mmCIF file of C-alpha atoms in Angstrom:
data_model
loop_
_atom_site.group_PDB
_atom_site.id
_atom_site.type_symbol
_atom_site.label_atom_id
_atom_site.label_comp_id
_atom_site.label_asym_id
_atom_site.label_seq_id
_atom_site.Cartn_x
_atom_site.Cartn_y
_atom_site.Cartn_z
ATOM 1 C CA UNK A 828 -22.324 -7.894 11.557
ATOM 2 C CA UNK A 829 -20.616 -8.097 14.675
ATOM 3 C CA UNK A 830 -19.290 -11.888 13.864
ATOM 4 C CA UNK A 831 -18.306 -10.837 10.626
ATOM 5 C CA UNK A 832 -16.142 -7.873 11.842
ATOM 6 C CA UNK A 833 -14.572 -10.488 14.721
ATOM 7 C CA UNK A 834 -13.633 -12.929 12.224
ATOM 8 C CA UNK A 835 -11.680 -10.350 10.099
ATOM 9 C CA UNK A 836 -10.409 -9.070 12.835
ATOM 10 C CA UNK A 837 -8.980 -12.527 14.397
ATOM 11 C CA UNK A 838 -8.175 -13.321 10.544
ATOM 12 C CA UNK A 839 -5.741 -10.364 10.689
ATOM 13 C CA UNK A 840 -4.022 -11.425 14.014
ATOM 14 C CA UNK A 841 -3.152 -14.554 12.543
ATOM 15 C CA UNK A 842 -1.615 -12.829 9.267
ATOM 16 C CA UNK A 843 0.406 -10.579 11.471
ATOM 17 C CA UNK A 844 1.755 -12.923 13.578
ATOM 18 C CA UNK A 845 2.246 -15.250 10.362
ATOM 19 C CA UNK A 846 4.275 -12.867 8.475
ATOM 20 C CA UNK A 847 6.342 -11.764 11.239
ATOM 21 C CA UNK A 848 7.612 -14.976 12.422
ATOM 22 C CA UNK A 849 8.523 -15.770 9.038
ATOM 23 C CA UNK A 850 10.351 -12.486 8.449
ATOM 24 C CA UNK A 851 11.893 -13.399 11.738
ATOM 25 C CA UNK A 852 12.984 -16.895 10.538
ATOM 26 C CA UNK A 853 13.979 -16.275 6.963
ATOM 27 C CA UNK A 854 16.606 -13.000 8.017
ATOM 28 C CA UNK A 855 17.587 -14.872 10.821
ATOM 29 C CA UNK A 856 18.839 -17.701 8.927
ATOM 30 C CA UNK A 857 20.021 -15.625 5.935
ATOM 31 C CA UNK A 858 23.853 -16.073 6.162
ATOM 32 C CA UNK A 859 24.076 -11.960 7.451
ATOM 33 C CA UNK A 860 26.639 -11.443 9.988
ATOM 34 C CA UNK A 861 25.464 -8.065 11.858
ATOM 35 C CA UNK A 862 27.854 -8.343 14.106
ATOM 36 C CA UNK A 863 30.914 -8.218 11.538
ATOM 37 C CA UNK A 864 28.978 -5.422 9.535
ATOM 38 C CA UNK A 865 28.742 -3.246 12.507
ATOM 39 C CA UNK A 866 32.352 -3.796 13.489
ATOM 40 C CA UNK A 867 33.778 -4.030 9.992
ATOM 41 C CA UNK A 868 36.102 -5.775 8.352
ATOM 42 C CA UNK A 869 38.947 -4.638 10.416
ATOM 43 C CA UNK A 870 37.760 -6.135 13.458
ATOM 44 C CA UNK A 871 38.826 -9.282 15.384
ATOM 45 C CA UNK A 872 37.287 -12.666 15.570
ATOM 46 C CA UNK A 873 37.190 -11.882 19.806
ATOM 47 C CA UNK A 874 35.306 -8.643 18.792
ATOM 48 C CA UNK A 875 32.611 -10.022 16.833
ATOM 49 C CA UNK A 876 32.239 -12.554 19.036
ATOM 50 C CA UNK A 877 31.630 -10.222 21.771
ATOM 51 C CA UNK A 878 29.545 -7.874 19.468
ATOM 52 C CA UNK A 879 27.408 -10.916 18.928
ATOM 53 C CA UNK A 880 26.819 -11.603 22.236
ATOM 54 C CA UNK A 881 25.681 -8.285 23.191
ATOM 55 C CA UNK A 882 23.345 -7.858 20.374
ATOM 56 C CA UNK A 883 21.802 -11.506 21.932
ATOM 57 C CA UNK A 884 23.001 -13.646 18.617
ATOM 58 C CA UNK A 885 24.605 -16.424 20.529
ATOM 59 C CA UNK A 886 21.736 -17.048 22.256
ATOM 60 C CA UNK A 887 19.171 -19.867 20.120
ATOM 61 C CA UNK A 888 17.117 -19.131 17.405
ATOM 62 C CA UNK A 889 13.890 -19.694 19.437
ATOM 63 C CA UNK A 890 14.972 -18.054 22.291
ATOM 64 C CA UNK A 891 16.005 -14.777 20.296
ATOM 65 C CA UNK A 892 12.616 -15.475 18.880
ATOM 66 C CA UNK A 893 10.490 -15.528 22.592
ATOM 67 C CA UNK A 894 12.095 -12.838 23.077
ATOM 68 C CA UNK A 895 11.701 -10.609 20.322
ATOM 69 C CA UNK A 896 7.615 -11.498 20.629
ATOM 70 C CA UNK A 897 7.371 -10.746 24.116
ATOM 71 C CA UNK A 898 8.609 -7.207 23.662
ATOM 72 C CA UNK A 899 6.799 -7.117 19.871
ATOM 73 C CA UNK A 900 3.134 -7.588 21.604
ATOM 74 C CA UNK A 901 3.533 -4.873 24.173
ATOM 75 C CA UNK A 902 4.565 -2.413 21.383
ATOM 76 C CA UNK A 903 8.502 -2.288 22.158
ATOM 77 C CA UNK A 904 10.305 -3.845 18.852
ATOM 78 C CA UNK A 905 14.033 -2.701 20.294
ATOM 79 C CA UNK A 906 16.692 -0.618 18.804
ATOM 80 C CA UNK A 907 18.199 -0.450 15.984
ATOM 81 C CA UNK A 908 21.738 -2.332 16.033
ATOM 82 C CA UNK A 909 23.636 0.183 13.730
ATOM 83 C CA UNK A 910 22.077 3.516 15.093
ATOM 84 C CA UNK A 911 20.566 2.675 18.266
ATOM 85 C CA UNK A 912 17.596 4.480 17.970
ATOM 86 C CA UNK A 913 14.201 2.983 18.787
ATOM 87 C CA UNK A 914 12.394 1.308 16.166
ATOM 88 C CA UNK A 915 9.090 3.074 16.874
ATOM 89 C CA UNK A 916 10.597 6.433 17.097
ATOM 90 C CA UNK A 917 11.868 5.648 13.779
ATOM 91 C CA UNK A 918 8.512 4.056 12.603
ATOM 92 C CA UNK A 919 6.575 7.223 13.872
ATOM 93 C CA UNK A 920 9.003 9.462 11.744
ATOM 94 C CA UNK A 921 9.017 7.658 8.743
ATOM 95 C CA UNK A 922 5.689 6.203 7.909
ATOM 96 C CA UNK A 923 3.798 9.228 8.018
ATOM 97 C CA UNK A 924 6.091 10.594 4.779
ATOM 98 C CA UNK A 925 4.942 7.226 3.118
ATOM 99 C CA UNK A 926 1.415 7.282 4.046
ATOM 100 C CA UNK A 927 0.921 11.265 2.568
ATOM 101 C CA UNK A 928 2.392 9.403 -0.471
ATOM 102 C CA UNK A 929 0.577 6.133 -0.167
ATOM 103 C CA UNK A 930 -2.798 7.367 0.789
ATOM 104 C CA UNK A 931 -3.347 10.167 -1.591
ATOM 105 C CA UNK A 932 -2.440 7.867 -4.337
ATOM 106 C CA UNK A 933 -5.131 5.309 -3.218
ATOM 107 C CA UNK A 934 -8.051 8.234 -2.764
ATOM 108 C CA UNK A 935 -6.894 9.801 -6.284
ATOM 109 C CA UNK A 936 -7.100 6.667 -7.999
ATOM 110 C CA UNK A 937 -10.439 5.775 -6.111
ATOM 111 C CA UNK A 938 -11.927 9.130 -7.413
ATOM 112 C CA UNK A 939 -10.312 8.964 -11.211
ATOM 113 C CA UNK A 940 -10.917 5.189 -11.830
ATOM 114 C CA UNK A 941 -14.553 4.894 -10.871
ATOM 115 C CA UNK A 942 -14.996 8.370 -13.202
ATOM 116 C CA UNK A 943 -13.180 6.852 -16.190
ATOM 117 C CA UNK A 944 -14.619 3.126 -15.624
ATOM 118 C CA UNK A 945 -18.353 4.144 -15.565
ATOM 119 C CA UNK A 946 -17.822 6.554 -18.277
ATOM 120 C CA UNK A 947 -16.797 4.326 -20.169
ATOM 121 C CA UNK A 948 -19.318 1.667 -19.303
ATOM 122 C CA UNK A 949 -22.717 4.029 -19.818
ATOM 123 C CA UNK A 950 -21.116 5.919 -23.146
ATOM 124 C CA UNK A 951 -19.276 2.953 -24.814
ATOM 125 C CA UNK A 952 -17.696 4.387 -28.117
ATOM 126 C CA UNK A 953 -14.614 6.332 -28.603
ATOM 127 C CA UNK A 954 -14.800 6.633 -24.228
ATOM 128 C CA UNK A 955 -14.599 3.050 -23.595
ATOM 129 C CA UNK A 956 -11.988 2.771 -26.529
ATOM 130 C CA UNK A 957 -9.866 5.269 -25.137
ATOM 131 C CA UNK A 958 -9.734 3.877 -21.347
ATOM 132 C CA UNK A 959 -8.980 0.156 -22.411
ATOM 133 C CA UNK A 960 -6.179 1.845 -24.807
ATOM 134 C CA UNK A 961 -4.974 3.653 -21.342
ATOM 135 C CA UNK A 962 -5.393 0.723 -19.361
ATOM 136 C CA UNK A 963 -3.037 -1.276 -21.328
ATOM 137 C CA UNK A 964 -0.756 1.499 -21.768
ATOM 138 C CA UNK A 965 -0.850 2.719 -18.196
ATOM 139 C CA UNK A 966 -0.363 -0.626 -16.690
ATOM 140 C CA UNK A 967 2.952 -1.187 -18.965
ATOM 141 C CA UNK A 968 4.731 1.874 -17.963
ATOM 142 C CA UNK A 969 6.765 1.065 -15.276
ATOM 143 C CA UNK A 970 6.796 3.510 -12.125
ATOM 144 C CA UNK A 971 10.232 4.275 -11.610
ATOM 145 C CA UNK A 972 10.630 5.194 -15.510
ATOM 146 C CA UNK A 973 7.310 7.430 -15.182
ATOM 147 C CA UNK A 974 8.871 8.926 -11.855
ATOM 148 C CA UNK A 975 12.563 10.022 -13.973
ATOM 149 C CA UNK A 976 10.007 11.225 -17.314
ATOM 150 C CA UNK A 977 8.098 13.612 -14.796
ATOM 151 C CA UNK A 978 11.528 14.769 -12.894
ATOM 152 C CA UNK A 979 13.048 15.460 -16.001
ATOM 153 C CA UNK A 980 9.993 17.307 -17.674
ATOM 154 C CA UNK A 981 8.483 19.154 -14.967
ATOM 155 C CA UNK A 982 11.078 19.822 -11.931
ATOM 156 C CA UNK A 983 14.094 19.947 -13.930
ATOM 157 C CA UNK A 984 12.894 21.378 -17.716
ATOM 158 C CA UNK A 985 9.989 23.573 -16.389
ATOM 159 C CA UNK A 986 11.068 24.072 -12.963
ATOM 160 C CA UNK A 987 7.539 23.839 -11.997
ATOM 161 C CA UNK A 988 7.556 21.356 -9.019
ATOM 162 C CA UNK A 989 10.293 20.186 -6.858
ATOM 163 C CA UNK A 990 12.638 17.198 -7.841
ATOM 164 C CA UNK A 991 13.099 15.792 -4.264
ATOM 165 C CA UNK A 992 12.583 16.289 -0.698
ATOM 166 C CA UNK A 993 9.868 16.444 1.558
ATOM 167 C CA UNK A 994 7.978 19.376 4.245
ATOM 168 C CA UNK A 995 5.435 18.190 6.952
ATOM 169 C CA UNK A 996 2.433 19.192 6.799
ATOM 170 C CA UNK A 997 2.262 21.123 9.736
ATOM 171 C CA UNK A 998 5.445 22.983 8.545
ATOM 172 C CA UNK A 999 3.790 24.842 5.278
ATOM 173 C CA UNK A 1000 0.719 22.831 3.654
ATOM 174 C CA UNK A 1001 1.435 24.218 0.021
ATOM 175 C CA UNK A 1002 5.207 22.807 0.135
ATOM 176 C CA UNK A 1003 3.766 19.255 1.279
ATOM 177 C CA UNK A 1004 0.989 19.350 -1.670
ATOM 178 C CA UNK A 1005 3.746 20.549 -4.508
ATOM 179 C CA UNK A 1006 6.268 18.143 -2.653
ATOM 180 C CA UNK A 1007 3.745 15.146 -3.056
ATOM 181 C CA UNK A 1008 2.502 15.942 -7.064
ATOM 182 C CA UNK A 1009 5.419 14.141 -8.524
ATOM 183 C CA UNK A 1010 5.633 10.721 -6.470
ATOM 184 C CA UNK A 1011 1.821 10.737 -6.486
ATOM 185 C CA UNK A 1012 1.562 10.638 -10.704
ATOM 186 C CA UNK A 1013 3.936 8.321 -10.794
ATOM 187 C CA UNK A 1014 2.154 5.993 -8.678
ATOM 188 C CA UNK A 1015 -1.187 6.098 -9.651
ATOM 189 C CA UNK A 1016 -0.419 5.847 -13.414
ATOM 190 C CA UNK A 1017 -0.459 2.371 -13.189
ATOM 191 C CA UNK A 1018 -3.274 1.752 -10.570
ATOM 192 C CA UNK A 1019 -5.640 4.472 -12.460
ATOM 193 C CA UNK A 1020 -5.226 2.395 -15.512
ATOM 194 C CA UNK A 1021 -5.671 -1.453 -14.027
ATOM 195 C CA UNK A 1022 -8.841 0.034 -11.438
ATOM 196 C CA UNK A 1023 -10.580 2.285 -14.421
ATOM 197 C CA UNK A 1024 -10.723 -1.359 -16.464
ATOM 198 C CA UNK A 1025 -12.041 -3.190 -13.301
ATOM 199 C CA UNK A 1026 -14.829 -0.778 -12.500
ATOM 200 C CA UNK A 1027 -15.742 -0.203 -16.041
ATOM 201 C CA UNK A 1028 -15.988 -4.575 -16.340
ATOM 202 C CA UNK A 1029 -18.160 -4.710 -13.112
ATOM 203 C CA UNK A 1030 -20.441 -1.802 -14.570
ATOM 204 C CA UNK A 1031 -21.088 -3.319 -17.663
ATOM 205 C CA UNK A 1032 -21.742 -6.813 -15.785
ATOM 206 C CA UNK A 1033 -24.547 -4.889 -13.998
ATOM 207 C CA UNK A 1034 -26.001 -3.353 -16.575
ATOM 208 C CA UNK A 1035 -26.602 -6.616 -18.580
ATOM 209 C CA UNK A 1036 -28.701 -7.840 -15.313
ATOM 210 C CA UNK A 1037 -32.557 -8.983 -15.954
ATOM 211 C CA UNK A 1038 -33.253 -6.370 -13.016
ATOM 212 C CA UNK A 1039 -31.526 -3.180 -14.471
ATOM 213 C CA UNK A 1040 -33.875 -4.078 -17.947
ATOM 214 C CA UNK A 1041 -36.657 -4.473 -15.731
ATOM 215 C CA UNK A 1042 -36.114 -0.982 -13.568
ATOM 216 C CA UNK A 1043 -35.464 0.728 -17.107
ATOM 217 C CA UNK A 1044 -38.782 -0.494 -18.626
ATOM 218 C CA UNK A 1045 -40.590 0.632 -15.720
ATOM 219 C CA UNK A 1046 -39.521 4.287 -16.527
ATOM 220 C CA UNK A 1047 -36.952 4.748 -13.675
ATOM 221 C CA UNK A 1048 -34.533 8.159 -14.526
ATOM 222 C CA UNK A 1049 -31.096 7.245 -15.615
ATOM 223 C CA UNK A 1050 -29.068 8.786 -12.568
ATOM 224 C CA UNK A 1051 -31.315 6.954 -10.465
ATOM 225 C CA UNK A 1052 -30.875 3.669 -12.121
ATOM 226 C CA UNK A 1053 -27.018 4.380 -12.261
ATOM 227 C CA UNK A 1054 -26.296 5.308 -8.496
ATOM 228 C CA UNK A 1055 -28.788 3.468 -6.265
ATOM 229 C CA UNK A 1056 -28.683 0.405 -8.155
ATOM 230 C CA UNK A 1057 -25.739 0.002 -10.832
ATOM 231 C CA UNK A 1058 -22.875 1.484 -8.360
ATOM 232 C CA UNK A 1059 -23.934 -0.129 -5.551
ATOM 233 C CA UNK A 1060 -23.363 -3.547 -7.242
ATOM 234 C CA UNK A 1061 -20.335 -2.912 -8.838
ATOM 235 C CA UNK A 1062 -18.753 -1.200 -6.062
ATOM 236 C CA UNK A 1063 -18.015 -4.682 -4.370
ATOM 237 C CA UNK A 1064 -15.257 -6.030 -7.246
ATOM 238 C CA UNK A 1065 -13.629 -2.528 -7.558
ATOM 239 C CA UNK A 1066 -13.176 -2.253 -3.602
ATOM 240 C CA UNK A 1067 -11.321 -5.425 -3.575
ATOM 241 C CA UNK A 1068 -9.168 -3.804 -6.610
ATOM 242 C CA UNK A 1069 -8.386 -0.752 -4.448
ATOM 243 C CA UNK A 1070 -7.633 -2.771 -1.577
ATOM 244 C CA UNK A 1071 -5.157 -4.802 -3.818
ATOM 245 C CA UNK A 1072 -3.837 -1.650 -5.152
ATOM 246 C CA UNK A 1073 -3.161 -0.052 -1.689
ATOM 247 C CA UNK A 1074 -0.846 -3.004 -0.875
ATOM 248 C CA UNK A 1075 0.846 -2.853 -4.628
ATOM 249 C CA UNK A 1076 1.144 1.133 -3.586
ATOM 250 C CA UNK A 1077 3.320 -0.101 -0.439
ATOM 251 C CA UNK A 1078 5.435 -1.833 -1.979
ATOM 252 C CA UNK A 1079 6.107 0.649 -4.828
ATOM 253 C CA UNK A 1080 6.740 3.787 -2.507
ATOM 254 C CA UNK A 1081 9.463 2.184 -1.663
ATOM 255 C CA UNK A 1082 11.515 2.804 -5.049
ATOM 256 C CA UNK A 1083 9.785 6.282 -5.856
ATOM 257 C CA UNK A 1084 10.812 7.046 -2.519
ATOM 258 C CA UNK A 1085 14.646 6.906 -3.104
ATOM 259 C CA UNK A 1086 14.033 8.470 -6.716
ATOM 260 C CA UNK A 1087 12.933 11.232 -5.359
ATOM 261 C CA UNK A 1088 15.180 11.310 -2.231
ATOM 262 C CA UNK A 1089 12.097 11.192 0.612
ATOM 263 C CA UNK A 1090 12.471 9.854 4.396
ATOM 264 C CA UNK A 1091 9.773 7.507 4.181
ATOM 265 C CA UNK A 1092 9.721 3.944 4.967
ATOM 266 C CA UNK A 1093 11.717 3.195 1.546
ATOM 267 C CA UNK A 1094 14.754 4.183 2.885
ATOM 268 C CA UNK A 1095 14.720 2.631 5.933
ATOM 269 C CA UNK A 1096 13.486 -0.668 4.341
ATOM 270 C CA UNK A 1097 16.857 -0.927 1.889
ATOM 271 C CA UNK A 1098 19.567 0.398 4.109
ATOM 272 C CA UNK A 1099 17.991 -2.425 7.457
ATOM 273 C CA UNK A 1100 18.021 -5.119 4.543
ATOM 274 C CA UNK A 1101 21.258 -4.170 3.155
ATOM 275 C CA UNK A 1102 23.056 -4.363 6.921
ATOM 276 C CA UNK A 1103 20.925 -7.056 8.086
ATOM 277 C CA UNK A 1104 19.434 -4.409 10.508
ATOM 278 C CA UNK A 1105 16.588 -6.969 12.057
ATOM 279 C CA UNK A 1106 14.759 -5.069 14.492
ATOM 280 C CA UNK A 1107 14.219 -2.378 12.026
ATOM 281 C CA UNK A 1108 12.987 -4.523 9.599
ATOM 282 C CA UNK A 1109 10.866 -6.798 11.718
ATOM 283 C CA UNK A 1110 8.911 -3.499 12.651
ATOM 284 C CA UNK A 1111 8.547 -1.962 9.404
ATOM 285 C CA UNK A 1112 7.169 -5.461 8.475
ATOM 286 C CA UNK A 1113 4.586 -5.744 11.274
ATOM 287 C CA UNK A 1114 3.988 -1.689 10.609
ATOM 288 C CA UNK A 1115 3.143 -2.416 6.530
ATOM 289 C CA UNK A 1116 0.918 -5.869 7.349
ATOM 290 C CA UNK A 1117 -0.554 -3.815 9.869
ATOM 291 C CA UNK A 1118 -1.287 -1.126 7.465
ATOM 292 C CA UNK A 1119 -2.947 -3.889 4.879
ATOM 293 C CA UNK A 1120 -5.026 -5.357 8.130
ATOM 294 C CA UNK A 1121 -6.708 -2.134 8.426
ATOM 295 C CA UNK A 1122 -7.390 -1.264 4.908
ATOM 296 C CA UNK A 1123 -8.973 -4.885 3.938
ATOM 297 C CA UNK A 1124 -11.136 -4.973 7.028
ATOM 298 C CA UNK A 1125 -12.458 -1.385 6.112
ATOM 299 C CA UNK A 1126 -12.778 -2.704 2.212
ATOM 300 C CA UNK A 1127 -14.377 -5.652 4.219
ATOM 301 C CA UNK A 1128 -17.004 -3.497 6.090
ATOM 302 C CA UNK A 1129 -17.563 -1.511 3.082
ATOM 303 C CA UNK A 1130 -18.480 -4.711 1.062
ATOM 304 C CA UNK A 1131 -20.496 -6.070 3.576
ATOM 305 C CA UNK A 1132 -22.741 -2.857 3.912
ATOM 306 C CA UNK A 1133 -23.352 -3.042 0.215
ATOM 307 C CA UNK A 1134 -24.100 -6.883 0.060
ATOM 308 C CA UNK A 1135 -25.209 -8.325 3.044
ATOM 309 C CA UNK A 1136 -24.412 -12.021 1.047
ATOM 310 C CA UNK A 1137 -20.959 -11.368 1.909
ATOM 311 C CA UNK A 1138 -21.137 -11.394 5.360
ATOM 312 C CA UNK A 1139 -22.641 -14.533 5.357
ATOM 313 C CA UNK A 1140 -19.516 -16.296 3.166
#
């Protein structure tokens, strides 16, 4: 166990480090002049040239680049260029907004699909009907169009939940649960509805095996059957799902995040990009592969627990 946990573990330093010196390379080289956008237009060649050189940017690509890692691995990605501030102060304030968001989708979705997908699986019939109808349904809606139905429905018509904004949790609990109901739906709709039809196709695979005919004809009770043998089989497929999911949830916390007008990571992300803010972005990227790191090794551990054949692959 310990060898499979240490090559997962050097696995994800190599991603890390992949992705961020590509990020690194590719904005680098992307035509952005943050120099002129800081200055603006008004400014002189002599001034952006000067700008440049105390931002570092006449220096060469793979010197910038030494540079930049040698601060990265002790933890110190710099400041941003526009606002100064230090891009782990503004990590530490940000990512926690996107995780409340991110995470509760991911354990909502966990709980719902594997209710829906076995459900379906053991009944069949007008159950299984109805999640493969929702499946296909769920997985066409788009999130940002679900995000402006619920806004418009419940925040603005029924004035039930609030439209934008977010509290801390340490500030008033309730206000951070009502604050979260909206962005949450309108995440998971999608990821319910794609995870409910994996678990539900890795159920049904299990019940077709020799062994589960074999434990039924030798009078074992149904719940037993179903939750030390059936789950525990399928649970391997629909972990790799979730862990899919959770990086698909990333990605689209970012839009619901300026829809409904939250300081997560979203609007950090688009405002760096849009300047050509690198620091900034160079630490939200090694934040979010970070992030994914952690999950898949813990999807990783999870799978390995319930078949030992996986540590061994």
């Amino acid at each position: 166990m310990l060898i499979f946990l240490m090559k997962r573990i050097a696995a994800g330093v190599v991603l890390i480090f992949a992705v961020a010196t590509l990020t690194f390379f590719l904005m680098s080289v992307g035509g952005t002049d943050p120099a002129r956008n800081i200055l603006g237009e008004g400014a002189t060649e002599a001034q952006v040239a000067a700008k440049s050189a105390e931002l570092g940017l006449d220096q060469p690509l793979l010197v910038r680049y030494g540079e930049w890692l040698s601060h990265a691995v002790q933890g110190d990605f710099g400041r941003s260029w526009f606002t100064n501030e230090p891009v782990i102060d503004s990590l530490a304030n940000k990512f926690p907004v996107s995780l409340s968001i991110v995470v509760t989708a991911i354990i909502l979705t966990a709980i719902v699909s594997a209710v829906l997908g076995v459900t379906a699986a053991v009944r069949r019939g007008w159950v299984d009907r109805f999640v493969q109808f929702f499946a296909i349904f769920g997985f066409a809606l788009p999130n940002f169009w679900v995000a402006l139905v619920l806004v418009s429905v419940f925040a603005v018509s029924l004035r039930l939940l609030p439209a934008t904004g977010y509290t801390p949790i340490a500030t008033d609990p309730a206000a951070w649960a009502l604050g979260l109901v909206l962005p949450v739906l309108a995440l998971v709709t999608g990821t319910i509805a794609s995870t409910a039809q994996q678990v539900r196709g890795a159920t049904i695979d299990v019940l077709r095996q020799d062994y589960v005919r074999t434990l039924r004809s030798r009078g074992v009770s149904k719940s037993s059957l179903l939750f030390r043998h059936v789950l525990r089989n399928a649970a391997p497929p629909a972990l790799t799902v979730l862990s899919l999911q959770f990086v698909g949830l990333l990605g689209g916390a970012i839009i619901i995040e300026k829809i409904f007008a939250l300081p997560g990571i979203g609007s950090l992300a688009v405002s760096s990009t849009i300047q050509g803010d690198l620091p900034p972005i160079l630490g939200l990227v090694v934040g979010m592969v970070v992030l994914v790191v952690l999950v898949n090794l813990l999807i990783d551990l999870a799978t390995g627990w319930l078949n030992p054949k996986a540590r061994l692959s």
